[in-house]
mmCIF file of C-alpha atoms in Angstrom:
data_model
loop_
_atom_site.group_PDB
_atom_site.id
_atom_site.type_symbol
_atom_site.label_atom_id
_atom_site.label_comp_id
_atom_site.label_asym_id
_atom_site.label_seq_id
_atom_site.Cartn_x
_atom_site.Cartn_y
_atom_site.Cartn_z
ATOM 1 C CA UNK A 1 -1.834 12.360 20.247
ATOM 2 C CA UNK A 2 -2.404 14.983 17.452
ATOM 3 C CA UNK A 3 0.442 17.641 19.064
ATOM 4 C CA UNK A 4 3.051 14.826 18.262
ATOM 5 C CA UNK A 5 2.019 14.920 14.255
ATOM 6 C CA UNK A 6 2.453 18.579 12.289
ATOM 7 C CA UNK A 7 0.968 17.305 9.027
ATOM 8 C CA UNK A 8 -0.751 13.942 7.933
ATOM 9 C CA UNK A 9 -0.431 12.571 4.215
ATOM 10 C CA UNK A 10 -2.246 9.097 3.622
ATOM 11 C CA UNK A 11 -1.200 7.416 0.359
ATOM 12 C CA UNK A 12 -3.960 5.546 -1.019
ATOM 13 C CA UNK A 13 -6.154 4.758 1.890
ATOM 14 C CA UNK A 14 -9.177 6.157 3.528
ATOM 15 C CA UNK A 15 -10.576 6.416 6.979
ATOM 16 C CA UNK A 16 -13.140 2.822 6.008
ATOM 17 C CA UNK A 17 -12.678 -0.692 5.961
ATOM 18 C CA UNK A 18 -10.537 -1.858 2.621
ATOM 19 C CA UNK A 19 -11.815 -5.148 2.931
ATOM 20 C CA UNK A 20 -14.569 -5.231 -0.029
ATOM 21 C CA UNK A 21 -12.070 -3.864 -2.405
ATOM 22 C CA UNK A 22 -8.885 -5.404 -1.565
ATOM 23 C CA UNK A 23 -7.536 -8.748 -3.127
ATOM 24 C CA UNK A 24 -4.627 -8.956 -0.679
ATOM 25 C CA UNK A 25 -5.682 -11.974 0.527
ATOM 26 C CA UNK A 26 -5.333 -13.568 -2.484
ATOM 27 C CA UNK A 27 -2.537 -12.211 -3.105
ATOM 28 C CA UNK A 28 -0.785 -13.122 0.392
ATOM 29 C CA UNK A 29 -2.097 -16.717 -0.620
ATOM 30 C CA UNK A 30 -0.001 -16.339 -3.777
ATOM 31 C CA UNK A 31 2.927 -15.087 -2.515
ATOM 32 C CA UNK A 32 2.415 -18.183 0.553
ATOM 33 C CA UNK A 33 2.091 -20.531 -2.547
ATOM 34 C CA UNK A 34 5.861 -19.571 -4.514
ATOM 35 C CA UNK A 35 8.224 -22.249 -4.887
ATOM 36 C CA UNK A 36 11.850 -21.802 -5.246
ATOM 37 C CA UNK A 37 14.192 -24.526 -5.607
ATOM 38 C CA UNK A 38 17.568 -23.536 -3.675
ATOM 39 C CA UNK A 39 20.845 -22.642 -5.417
ATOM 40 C CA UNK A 40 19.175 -20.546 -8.084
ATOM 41 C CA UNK A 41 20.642 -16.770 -8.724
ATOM 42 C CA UNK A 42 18.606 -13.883 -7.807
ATOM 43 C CA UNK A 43 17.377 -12.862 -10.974
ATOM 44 C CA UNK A 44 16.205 -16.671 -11.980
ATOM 45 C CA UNK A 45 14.356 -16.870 -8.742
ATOM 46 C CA UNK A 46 12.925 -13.253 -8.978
ATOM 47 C CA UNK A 47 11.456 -14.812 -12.700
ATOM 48 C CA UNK A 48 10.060 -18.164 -11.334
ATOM 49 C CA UNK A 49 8.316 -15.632 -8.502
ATOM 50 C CA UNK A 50 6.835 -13.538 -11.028
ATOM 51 C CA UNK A 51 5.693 -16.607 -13.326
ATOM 52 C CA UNK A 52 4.053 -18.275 -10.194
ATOM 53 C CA UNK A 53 2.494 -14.971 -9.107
ATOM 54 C CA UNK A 54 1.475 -14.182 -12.717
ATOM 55 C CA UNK A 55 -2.161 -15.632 -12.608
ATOM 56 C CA UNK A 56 -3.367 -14.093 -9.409
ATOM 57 C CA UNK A 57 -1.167 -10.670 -9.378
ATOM 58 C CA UNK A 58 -1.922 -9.863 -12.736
ATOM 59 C CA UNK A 59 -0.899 -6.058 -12.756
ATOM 60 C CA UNK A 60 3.003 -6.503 -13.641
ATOM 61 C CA UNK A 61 3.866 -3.525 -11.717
ATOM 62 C CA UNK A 62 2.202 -5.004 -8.516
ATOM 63 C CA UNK A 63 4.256 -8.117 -8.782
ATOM 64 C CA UNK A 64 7.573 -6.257 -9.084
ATOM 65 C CA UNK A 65 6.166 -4.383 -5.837
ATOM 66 C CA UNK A 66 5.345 -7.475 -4.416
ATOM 67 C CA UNK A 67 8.587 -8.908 -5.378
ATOM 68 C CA UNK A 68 10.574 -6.510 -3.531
ATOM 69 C CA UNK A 69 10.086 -8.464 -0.400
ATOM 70 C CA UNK A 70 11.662 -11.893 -1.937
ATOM 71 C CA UNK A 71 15.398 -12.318 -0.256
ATOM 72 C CA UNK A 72 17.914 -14.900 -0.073
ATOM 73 C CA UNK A 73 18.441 -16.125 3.135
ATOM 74 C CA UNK A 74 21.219 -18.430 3.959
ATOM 75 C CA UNK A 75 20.916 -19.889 0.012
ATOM 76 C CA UNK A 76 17.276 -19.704 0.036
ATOM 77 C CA UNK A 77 14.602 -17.467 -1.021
ATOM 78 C CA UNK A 78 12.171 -16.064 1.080
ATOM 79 C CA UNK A 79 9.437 -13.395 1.810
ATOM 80 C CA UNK A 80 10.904 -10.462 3.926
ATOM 81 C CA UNK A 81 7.262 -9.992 5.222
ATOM 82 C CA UNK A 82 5.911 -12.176 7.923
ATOM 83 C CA UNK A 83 3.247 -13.262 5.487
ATOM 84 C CA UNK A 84 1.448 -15.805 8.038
ATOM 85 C CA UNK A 85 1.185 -13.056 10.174
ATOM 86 C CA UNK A 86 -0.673 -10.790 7.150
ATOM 87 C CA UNK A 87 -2.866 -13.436 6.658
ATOM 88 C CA UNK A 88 -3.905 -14.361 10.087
ATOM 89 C CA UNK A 89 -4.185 -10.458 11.076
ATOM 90 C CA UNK A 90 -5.862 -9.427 7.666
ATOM 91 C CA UNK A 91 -9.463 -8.147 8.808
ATOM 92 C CA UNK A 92 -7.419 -6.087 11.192
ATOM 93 C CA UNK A 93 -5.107 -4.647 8.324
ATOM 94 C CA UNK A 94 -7.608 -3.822 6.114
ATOM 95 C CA UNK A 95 -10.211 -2.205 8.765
ATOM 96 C CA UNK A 96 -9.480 1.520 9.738
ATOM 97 C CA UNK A 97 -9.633 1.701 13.664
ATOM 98 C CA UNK A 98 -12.854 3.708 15.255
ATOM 99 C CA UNK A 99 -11.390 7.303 16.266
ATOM 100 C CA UNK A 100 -14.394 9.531 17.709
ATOM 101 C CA UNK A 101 -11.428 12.943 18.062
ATOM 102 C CA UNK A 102 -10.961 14.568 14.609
ATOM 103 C CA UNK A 103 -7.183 15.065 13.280
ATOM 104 C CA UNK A 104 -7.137 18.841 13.578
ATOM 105 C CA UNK A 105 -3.889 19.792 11.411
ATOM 106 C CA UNK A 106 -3.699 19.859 7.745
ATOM 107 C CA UNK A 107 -4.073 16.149 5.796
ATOM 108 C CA UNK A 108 -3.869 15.084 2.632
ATOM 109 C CA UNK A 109 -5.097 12.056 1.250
ATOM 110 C CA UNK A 110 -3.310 11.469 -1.576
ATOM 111 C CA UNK A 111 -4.753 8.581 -3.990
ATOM 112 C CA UNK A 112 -3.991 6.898 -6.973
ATOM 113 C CA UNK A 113 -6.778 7.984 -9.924
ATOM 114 C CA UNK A 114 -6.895 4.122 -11.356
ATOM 115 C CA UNK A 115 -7.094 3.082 -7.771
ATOM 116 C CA UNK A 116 -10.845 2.231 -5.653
ATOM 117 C CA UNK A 117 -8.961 2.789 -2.383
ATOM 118 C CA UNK A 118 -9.826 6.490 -1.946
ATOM 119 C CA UNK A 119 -14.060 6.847 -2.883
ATOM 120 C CA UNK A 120 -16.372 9.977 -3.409
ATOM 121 C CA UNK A 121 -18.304 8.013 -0.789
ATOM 122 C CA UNK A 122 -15.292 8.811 2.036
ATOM 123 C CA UNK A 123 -14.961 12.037 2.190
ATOM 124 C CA UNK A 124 -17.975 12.310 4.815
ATOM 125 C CA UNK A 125 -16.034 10.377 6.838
ATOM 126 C CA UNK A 126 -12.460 11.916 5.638
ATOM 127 C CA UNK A 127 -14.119 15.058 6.397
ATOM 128 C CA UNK A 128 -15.563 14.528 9.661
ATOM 129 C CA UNK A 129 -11.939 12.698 11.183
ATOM 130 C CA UNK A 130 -9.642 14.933 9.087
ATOM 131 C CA UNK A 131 -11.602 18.645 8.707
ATOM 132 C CA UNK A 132 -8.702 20.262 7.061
ATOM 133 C CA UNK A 133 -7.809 17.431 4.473
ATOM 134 C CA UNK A 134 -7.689 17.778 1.155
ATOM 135 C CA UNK A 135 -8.139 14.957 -0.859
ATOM 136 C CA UNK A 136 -5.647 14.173 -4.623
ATOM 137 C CA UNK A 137 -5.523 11.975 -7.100
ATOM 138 C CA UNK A 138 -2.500 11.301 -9.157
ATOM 139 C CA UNK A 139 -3.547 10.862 -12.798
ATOM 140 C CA UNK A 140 -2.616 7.261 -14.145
ATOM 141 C CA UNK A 141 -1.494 5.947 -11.139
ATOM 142 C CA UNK A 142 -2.856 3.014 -8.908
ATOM 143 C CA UNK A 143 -2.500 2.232 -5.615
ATOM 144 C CA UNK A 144 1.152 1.643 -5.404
ATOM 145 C CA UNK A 145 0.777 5.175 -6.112
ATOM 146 C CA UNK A 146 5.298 6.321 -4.836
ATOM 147 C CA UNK A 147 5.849 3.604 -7.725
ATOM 148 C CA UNK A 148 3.250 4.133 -10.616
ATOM 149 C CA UNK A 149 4.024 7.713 -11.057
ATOM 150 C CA UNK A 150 7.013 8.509 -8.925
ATOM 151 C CA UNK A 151 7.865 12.348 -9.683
ATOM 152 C CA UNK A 152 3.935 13.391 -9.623
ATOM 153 C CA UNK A 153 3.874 11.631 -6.042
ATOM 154 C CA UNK A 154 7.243 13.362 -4.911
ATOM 155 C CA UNK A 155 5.805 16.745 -6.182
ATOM 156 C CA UNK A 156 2.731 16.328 -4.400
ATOM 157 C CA UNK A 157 4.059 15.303 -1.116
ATOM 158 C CA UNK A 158 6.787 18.474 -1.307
ATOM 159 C CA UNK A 159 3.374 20.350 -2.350
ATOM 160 C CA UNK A 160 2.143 19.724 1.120
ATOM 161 C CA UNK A 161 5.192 20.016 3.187
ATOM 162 C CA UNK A 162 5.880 23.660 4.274
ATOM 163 C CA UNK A 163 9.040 24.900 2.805
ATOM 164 C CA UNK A 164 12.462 24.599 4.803
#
């Protein structure tokens, strides 16, 4: 239902399967893997998450991403995300669905430069979903693009908006 949307931004994704580029699955498998013994205070458990996630989420600003989902639950530390779920529905997350109606409004796809989630090789098929998009990178960011570089990302999202 295009009438319902006025404007489309996509952070860090493209209109194409992810799958050959992600490593979500290993890190879901990672994150599945974290052991926390009970009664420990949030910033000793946040540590033992990051040193158990350390060898397979090896970007440190990932794993403080990633970490933003471990909670304490009734004295015990958990993932926020359903991360069974992730894993069982992964092929589905990381595949775009088939649309045969181009978007028609204005889109931006707005990508992180250190990042392979937005490709040269896309934009035929950015192009042919989302005709008036216009595709940005932010310099020195990766895909966790709203955290990498924060005040570039905010400017180029109120870039886009219309004014108030």
């Amino acid at each position: 239902q295009p009438d319902l949307v006025e404007r489309l931004i996509s952070v860090d994704v493209s209109p194409v399967s992810t799958a050959p580029v992600s490593e979500f699955s290993a890190y879901v498998s990672a994150m599945k893997s974290v052991k926390i013994p009970d009664g420990l205070s949030r910033s000793a458990a946040r540590q033992l998450a990051d040193d158990q996630l350390r060898p397979v989420v090896q970007l440190p600003q990932l794993r403080q991403f990633l970490l933003t989902n471990l909670v304490e639950m009734e004295g015990r530390y958990v993932w926020r995300v359903n991360l069974e779920a992730i894993s069982n529905h992964l092929a589905d997350i990381m595949n775009f669905p088939v649309f045969h109606k181009p978007y028609p409004g204005p889109a931006l796809f707005l990508g992180g430069s250190n990042s392979p989630y937005i490709s040269s090789k896309d934009y035929p098929e950015i192009q042919r979903l989302f005709p008036k998009a216009d595709v940005q990178y932010i310099e020195g960011a990766g895909h966790i693009v709203h955290q990498d570089k924060f005040e570039e990302f905010i400017a180029a999202v109120l870039n886009f908006l219309p004014p108030p």
